Tab-separated table of C-alpha atoms and ligand atoms in Angstrom:
chain	number	residue	atom	x	y	z
A	1	MET	CA	0.143	0.052	0.019
A	2	ARG	CA	1.087	3.282	-0.873
A	3	ILE	CA	1.371	6.323	1.820
A	4	ILE	CA	1.002	10.008	0.634
A	5	GLU	CA	1.220	12.808	3.160
A	6	ASN	CA	1.650	15.737	1.047
A	7	ILE	CA	-1.619	17.096	-0.537
A	8	SER	CA	-0.059	18.572	-3.902
A	9	GLU	CA	1.381	15.113	-4.468
A	10	MET	CA	-2.188	13.251	-3.645
A	11	GLN	CA	-3.660	15.341	-6.495
A	12	ARG	CA	-1.170	14.698	-8.963
A	13	LEU	CA	-1.764	11.101	-8.537
A	14	ALA	CA	-5.753	11.387	-8.340
A	15	ASP	CA	-5.022	12.939	-11.497
A	16	THR	CA	-3.557	10.527	-12.777
A	17	TRP	CA	-6.041	7.324	-12.283
A	18	ARG	CA	-8.759	9.424	-13.121
A	19	ALA	CA	-7.122	10.256	-16.775
A	20	GLY	CA	-7.113	6.285	-16.797
A	21	ARG	CA	-10.170	5.717	-15.842
A	22	GLU	CA	-10.009	4.254	-12.670
A	23	ARG	CA	-12.686	4.346	-10.231
A	24	ILE	CA	-11.674	6.316	-6.881
A	25	ALA	CA	-13.521	4.692	-3.794
A	26	PHE	CA	-12.773	6.576	-0.281
A	27	VAL	CA	-12.636	5.870	3.316
A	28	PRO	CA	-12.125	8.958	5.376
A	29	THR	CA	-11.245	7.858	8.597
A	30	MET	CA	-9.027	9.566	12.057
A	31	GLY	CA	-7.482	6.097	12.484
A	32	PHE	CA	-7.146	3.785	14.943
A	33	PHE	CA	-8.854	0.824	13.181
A	34	HIS	CA	-11.403	-2.050	14.147
A	35	GLU	CA	-13.461	-3.678	12.422
A	36	GLY	CA	-15.864	-1.448	11.602
A	37	HIS	CA	-13.261	0.582	10.062
A	38	LEU	CA	-12.370	-2.311	7.858
A	39	ASP	CA	-15.181	-3.208	6.977
A	40	LEU	CA	-16.064	0.423	5.269
A	41	MET	CA	-12.704	-0.064	3.299
A	42	ARG	CA	-13.940	-3.868	2.121
A	43	THR	CA	-16.894	-2.211	0.907
A	44	ALA	CA	-14.604	1.033	-0.797
A	45	ARG	CA	-12.237	-2.383	-2.229
A	46	LYS	CA	-15.631	-3.449	-4.041
A	47	LEU	CA	-17.080	-0.458	-5.499
A	48	GLY	CA	-13.790	0.942	-6.767
A	49	THR	CA	-11.217	0.225	-9.121
A	50	LYS	CA	-9.008	2.316	-6.569
A	51	ALA	CA	-9.665	2.220	-3.030
A	52	VAL	CA	-8.389	4.997	-0.850
A	53	ILE	CA	-8.201	6.172	2.902
A	54	SER	CA	-7.108	8.796	4.783
A	55	ILE	CA	-6.052	8.731	8.389
A	56	PHE	CA	-6.483	12.233	9.558
A	57	VAL	CA	-6.794	13.685	13.459
A	58	ASN	CA	-8.862	16.645	12.528
A	59	PRO	CA	-8.282	19.371	15.289
A	60	THR	CA	-11.218	21.438	13.775
A	61	GLN	CA	-13.793	19.027	14.732
A	62	PHE	CA	-12.304	19.290	18.610
A	63	ALA	CA	-13.522	21.862	21.053
A	64	PRO	CA	-10.850	22.238	23.666
A	65	THR	CA	-12.883	20.818	26.264
A	66	GLU	CA	-12.931	17.350	24.131
A	67	ASP	CA	-9.984	14.601	23.516
A	68	PHE	CA	-7.777	15.338	20.527
A	69	GLU	CA	-4.544	15.032	22.082
A	70	SER	CA	-5.581	12.037	24.064
A	71	TYR	CA	-7.219	10.364	20.995
A	72	PRO	CA	-6.065	7.343	20.549
A	73	ARG	CA	-3.508	6.527	17.854
A	74	ASP	CA	-1.384	3.996	15.794
A	75	LEU	CA	-0.574	4.393	12.267
A	76	GLN	CA	2.038	1.272	11.754
A	77	ARG	CA	-1.194	-0.351	12.543
A	78	ASP	CA	-3.653	1.335	10.938
A	79	ILE	CA	-0.897	1.089	8.093
A	80	ASP	CA	-0.583	-2.863	8.555
A	81	LEU	CA	-4.309	-3.604	8.697
A	82	SER	CA	-5.618	-1.376	5.826
A	83	THR	CA	-2.779	-2.930	3.653
A	84	ALA	CA	-4.560	-6.267	4.613
A	85	VAL	CA	-7.916	-5.443	3.303
A	86	GLY	CA	-6.363	-4.696	0.228
A	87	THR	CA	-6.506	-0.529	0.452
A	88	ASP	CA	-4.389	0.582	-2.542
A	89	LEU	CA	-3.964	4.217	-0.665
A	90	ALA	CA	-3.308	5.626	2.975
A	91	PHE	CA	-3.558	9.988	2.696
A	92	VAL	CA	-2.225	10.924	5.642
A	93	PRO	CA	-2.070	14.416	5.954
A	94	ARG	CA	0.246	16.563	8.489
A	95	VAL	CA	-1.958	18.869	10.114
A	96	ASP	CA	0.101	22.306	9.162
A	97	GLU	CA	-0.498	21.099	5.952
A	98	MET	CA	-3.853	21.192	6.752
A	99	TYR	CA	-4.490	23.854	8.203
A	100	PRO	CA	-1.321	26.500	7.623
A	101	GLU	CA	-1.325	29.808	9.627
A	102	GLY	CA	-3.555	32.370	7.936
A	103	PHE	CA	-6.262	29.198	7.299
A	104	GLN	CA	-9.753	30.638	7.300
A	105	THR	CA	-12.258	29.185	5.395
A	106	TYR	CA	-14.883	26.642	6.633
A	107	VAL	CA	-18.082	24.799	5.421
A	108	ASN	CA	-21.222	25.477	7.770
A	109	VAL	CA	-24.020	22.746	6.881
A	110	THR	CA	-26.852	24.323	8.517
A	111	GLN	CA	-30.229	22.662	9.874
A	112	VAL	CA	-29.573	19.366	9.597
A	113	THR	CA	-26.455	19.983	12.285
A	114	GLU	CA	-28.462	21.561	14.786
A	115	ASN	CA	-30.332	19.204	16.893
A	116	LEU	CA	-28.015	15.815	18.498
A	117	CYS	CA	-24.809	16.000	18.104
A	118	GLY	CA	-24.622	19.742	17.087
A	119	MET	CA	-25.756	20.836	20.463
A	120	SER	CA	-23.680	19.104	22.285
A	121	ARG	CA	-20.569	19.946	19.918
A	122	PRO	CA	-20.832	22.922	18.363
A	123	VAL	CA	-18.048	23.576	16.328
A	124	PHE	CA	-17.702	19.372	15.478
A	125	PHE	CA	-20.377	19.554	12.212
A	126	ARG	CA	-18.158	22.641	10.663
A	127	GLY	CA	-14.949	20.941	11.764
A	128	VAL	CA	-16.517	17.956	9.569
A	129	ALA	CA	-17.468	19.531	6.799
A	130	THR	CA	-14.447	21.678	6.521
A	131	VAL	CA	-11.728	18.880	6.523
A	132	VAL	CA	-14.180	16.373	4.405
A	133	SER	CA	-14.088	19.045	1.570
A	134	LYS	CA	-10.778	19.412	1.587
A	135	LEU	CA	-9.968	15.554	1.622
A	136	PHE	CA	-12.434	16.110	-1.416
A	137	HIS	CA	-10.310	18.097	-2.869
A	138	ALA	CA	-7.013	16.663	-2.185
A	139	VAL	CA	-7.833	12.689	-2.858
A	140	LYS	CA	-10.824	13.888	-5.876
A	141	PRO	CA	-13.184	10.085	-5.518
A	142	HIS	CA	-15.825	9.439	-7.685
A	143	ILE	CA	-17.223	7.375	-4.342
A	144	ALA	CA	-17.198	8.382	-0.552
A	145	VAL	CA	-17.931	5.322	2.149
A	146	PHE	CA	-19.143	7.055	5.517
A	147	GLY	CA	-20.534	4.522	8.447
A	148	GLN	CA	-24.211	4.945	9.919
A	149	LYS	CA	-22.774	4.776	12.921
A	150	ASP	CA	-21.808	8.545	12.903
A	151	PHE	CA	-25.706	8.942	11.253
A	152	GLN	CA	-26.141	12.600	11.557
A	153	GLN	CA	-22.330	12.928	10.014
A	154	LEU	CA	-23.855	10.833	6.938
A	155	VAL	CA	-27.036	12.804	6.602
A	156	SER	CA	-24.530	16.388	6.800
A	157	ILE	CA	-22.153	15.009	4.479
A	158	ARG	CA	-24.945	14.012	1.682
A	159	ARG	CA	-26.249	18.033	2.374
A	160	MET	CA	-22.814	19.251	1.520
A	161	VAL	CA	-22.446	16.952	-1.253
A	162	LYS	CA	-25.899	18.022	-2.961
A	163	ASP	CA	-25.439	21.638	-1.873
A	164	MET	CA	-21.687	22.534	-2.836
A	165	ASN	CA	-22.795	20.422	-6.835
A	166	MET	CA	-19.886	18.146	-5.688
A	167	ASP	CA	-19.594	14.807	-7.894
A	168	ILE	CA	-19.163	12.007	-5.567
A	169	ASP	CA	-21.563	9.124	-4.613
A	170	ILE	CA	-21.765	9.551	-0.746
A	171	VAL	CA	-22.394	5.535	0.616
A	172	GLY	CA	-23.671	4.851	3.816
A	173	HIS	CA	-22.458	1.531	5.546
A	174	PRO	CA	-24.343	-0.281	8.168
A	175	ILE	CA	-23.022	0.222	11.979
A	176	VAL	CA	-20.051	-3.010	12.704
A	177	ARG	CA	-21.230	-4.024	16.274
A	178	GLU	CA	-18.762	-6.468	18.899
A	179	GLN	CA	-20.538	-9.424	19.286
A	180	ASP	CA	-21.816	-8.827	22.909
A	181	GLY	CA	-23.664	-5.859	20.638
A	182	LEU	CA	-21.510	-2.293	21.710
A	183	ALA	CA	-21.268	0.060	18.655
A	184	MET	CA	-17.373	-0.851	17.471
A	185	SER	CA	-15.733	2.678	17.905
A	186	SER	CA	-11.749	4.085	17.971
A	187	ARG	CA	-13.161	5.488	21.469
A	188	ASN	CA	-14.243	2.074	23.065
A	189	THR	CA	-10.860	1.728	24.203
A	190	TYR	CA	-11.141	4.300	26.995
A	191	LEU	CA	-13.822	2.067	28.629
A	192	LYS	CA	-12.996	0.073	31.761
A	193	PRO	CA	-13.755	-3.182	32.255
A	194	GLY	CA	-16.427	-2.404	34.719
A	195	GLU	CA	-18.106	-0.120	32.292
A	196	ARG	CA	-18.768	-3.070	29.886
A	197	PRO	CA	-22.111	-3.270	31.319
A	198	ALA	CA	-23.357	0.130	31.284
A	199	ALA	CA	-21.879	0.375	27.635
A	200	LEU	CA	-24.213	-2.418	26.626
A	201	ARG	CA	-27.289	-0.841	27.124
A	202	LEU	CA	-26.946	1.554	24.330
A	203	ASN	CA	-27.854	-1.296	22.143
A	204	ARG	CA	-30.076	-2.578	24.140
A	205	SER	CA	-32.535	0.312	24.888
A	206	LEU	CA	-32.317	0.420	20.648
A	207	LYS	CA	-33.273	-3.096	20.439
A	208	GLU	CA	-35.945	-2.633	23.152
A	209	ALA	CA	-37.782	0.850	21.714
A	210	GLN	CA	-37.768	-1.327	18.202
A	211	GLU	CA	-39.714	-3.475	19.979
A	212	LEU	CA	-42.350	-1.200	21.497
A	213	VAL	CA	-42.778	-0.156	17.848
A	214	ASP	CA	-43.832	-3.547	16.933
A	215	LEU	CA	-46.095	-3.575	19.750
A	216	GLY	CA	-47.891	-0.767	18.715
A	217	GLU	CA	-46.562	2.276	20.339
A	218	ARG	CA	-45.850	5.359	18.140
A	219	ASN	CA	-45.391	7.972	21.199
A	220	ALA	CA	-42.223	9.730	21.254
A	221	THR	CA	-42.338	10.398	24.661
A	222	VAL	CA	-43.388	7.138	25.794
A	223	ILE	CA	-40.616	5.803	23.778
A	224	LEU	CA	-38.208	8.057	25.042
A	225	LYS	CA	-39.023	7.799	28.485
A	226	ALA	CA	-38.493	3.817	27.957
A	227	VAL	CA	-35.093	4.352	26.563
A	228	ASN	CA	-33.734	6.871	29.320
A	229	ASP	CA	-34.773	4.180	31.840
A	230	ARG	CA	-33.104	1.626	30.240
A	231	LEU	CA	-29.538	3.334	29.606
A	232	THR	CA	-29.376	5.262	33.156
A	233	THR	CA	-31.055	1.816	35.810
A	234	GLY	CA	-27.992	-0.112	37.067
A	235	GLY	CA	-26.336	3.121	36.937
A	236	GLY	CA	-22.732	4.313	35.277
A	237	ALA	CA	-24.271	6.132	32.510
A	238	THR	CA	-25.172	9.560	31.599
A	239	VAL	CA	-27.407	10.292	28.891
A	240	ASP	CA	-26.063	13.237	27.194
A	241	TYR	CA	-29.155	12.817	24.790
A	242	ALA	CA	-31.990	10.283	23.392
A	243	ARG	CA	-34.147	11.722	20.630
A	244	LEU	CA	-36.303	10.153	18.071
A	245	CYS	CA	-35.763	12.444	14.505
A	246	ASP	CA	-36.698	11.818	11.166
A	247	PRO	CA	-33.679	10.481	9.365
A	248	ASP	CA	-33.832	13.412	6.772
A	249	THR	CA	-34.108	16.182	8.853
A	250	ILE	CA	-32.503	15.527	12.073
A	251	GLU	CA	-35.919	16.925	13.335
A	252	ASP	CA	-37.916	15.324	16.253
A	253	VAL	CA	-40.350	13.955	15.521
A	254	GLU	CA	-43.436	13.716	18.223
A	255	VAL	CA	-45.526	10.644	16.717
A	256	ILE	CA	-43.543	7.950	14.820
A	257	SER	CA	-45.437	7.582	11.474
A	258	GLY	CA	-42.652	6.343	9.461
A	259	PRO	CA	-38.741	5.728	9.222
A	260	THR	CA	-37.775	7.419	12.321
A	261	LEU	CA	-34.145	7.733	14.157
A	262	LEU	CA	-33.244	7.185	17.695
A	263	ALA	CA	-30.345	8.468	18.419
A	264	LEU	CA	-28.065	8.315	21.507
A	265	ALA	CA	-25.218	10.170	22.896
A	266	VAL	CA	-24.281	8.743	26.675
A	267	TRP	CA	-21.576	9.667	28.648
A	268	VAL	CA	-19.792	6.391	30.456
A	269	GLY	CA	-17.318	6.866	33.101
A	270	LYS	CA	-15.146	9.072	31.234
A	271	THR	CA	-16.618	8.083	27.568
A	272	ARG	CA	-18.888	9.585	25.453
A	273	LEU	CA	-20.547	6.730	23.569
A	274	ILE	CA	-22.877	7.372	20.699
A	275	ASP	CA	-25.071	4.999	18.633
A	276	ASN	CA	-28.473	4.886	16.694
A	277	ARG	CA	-31.072	2.898	15.114
A	278	VAL	CA	-33.731	3.784	12.326
A	279	LEU	CA	-36.823	2.379	13.923
A	280	LEU	CA	-39.044	0.711	11.285
A	281	LEU	CA	-43.155	0.252	11.561
A	282	PRO	CA	-44.408	-3.644	11.552
A	283	ALA	CA	-44.779	-4.016	7.870
B	301	AMP	P1	-13.779	7.167	13.002
B	301	AMP	O1	-12.350	7.406	11.972
B	301	AMP	O2	-14.389	7.416	14.336
B	301	AMP	O3	-13.430	9.011	11.895
B	301	AMP	O4	-14.444	6.523	11.438
B	301	AMP	C1	-14.430	6.721	10.546
B	301	AMP	C2	-15.659	5.816	9.613
B	301	AMP	O5	-15.890	4.991	9.893
B	301	AMP	C3	-16.492	7.095	9.735
B	301	AMP	O6	-17.367	6.948	8.604
B	301	AMP	C4	-17.601	6.491	10.702
B	301	AMP	O7	-19.287	6.580	10.628
B	301	AMP	C5	-17.055	5.078	10.633
B	301	AMP	N1	-17.541	4.179	11.162
B	301	AMP	C6	-16.728	3.904	12.565
B	301	AMP	N2	-17.670	3.340	13.544
B	301	AMP	C7	-18.319	2.194	12.759
B	301	AMP	C8	-19.014	1.603	13.038
B	301	AMP	N3	-19.074	0.519	14.647
B	301	AMP	N4	-19.256	1.065	11.924
B	301	AMP	C9	-19.632	1.542	10.754
B	301	AMP	N5	-19.014	2.345	10.489
B	301	AMP	C10	-18.041	3.079	11.433
């Protein structure tokens, strides 16, 4: 697998590939790979003739109080894992080349980023849209693959691509979970062994919410009460948010009348976990 650090070198290679009729499928990441990342890469491998990843812990999406410095990093391990799944190239830019002195241009997706993580992490989506836009300009992909684990992020990237007329197909990839149901995340390494039972309540509460819908419940307040009870009973978890939203607009829903996003962000000790499920009405 080839590794490129330099933006213009990446752009030149992308131009060469495009001239040779290659189809570039791209997976942007912050590294510290788990099976979820690798699955996105396998999808990119299938969809394109060149599979490219980026590894970049993006400072502009972290607030000063957040974990930018301590975010887990292991470049050599990431290179080995992505090589093993057949990735052609890793773009690994340096922070000072992505954000040189004088940098002052940001991409701001508005409505769909206001709710959920946009409420608790005010600079997050501006940072994500800005870096993804810059990475797109560097890698020049035909296709980009994003995980549904970060559902609101996927919706906001689709919005940005549409609004900015970027000629890129955005592909959503289902959430990859551990055997016990915990959604995979690089931040799961922060969890202490005793915190696992509380962490597992996220997926459990998502399942139970679907069961309530299957039994005929349509009232968001009732479902969210059950979700909050499940998340907090037993202790060790503080709910940042648990909301039912329209999966397209990310606006709150009061009565379920079609596919509805149940989105969770929960602090388990010092770890903020997110998870979600699109609740479906019985056929
Ligand atoms: P990150 O390195 O956390 O920024 O994630 C890079 C990409 O992997 C994003 O598109 C995430 O949504 C996706 N991703 C992370 N964890 C998972 C997971 N458990 N299942 C599916 N996609 C994931």
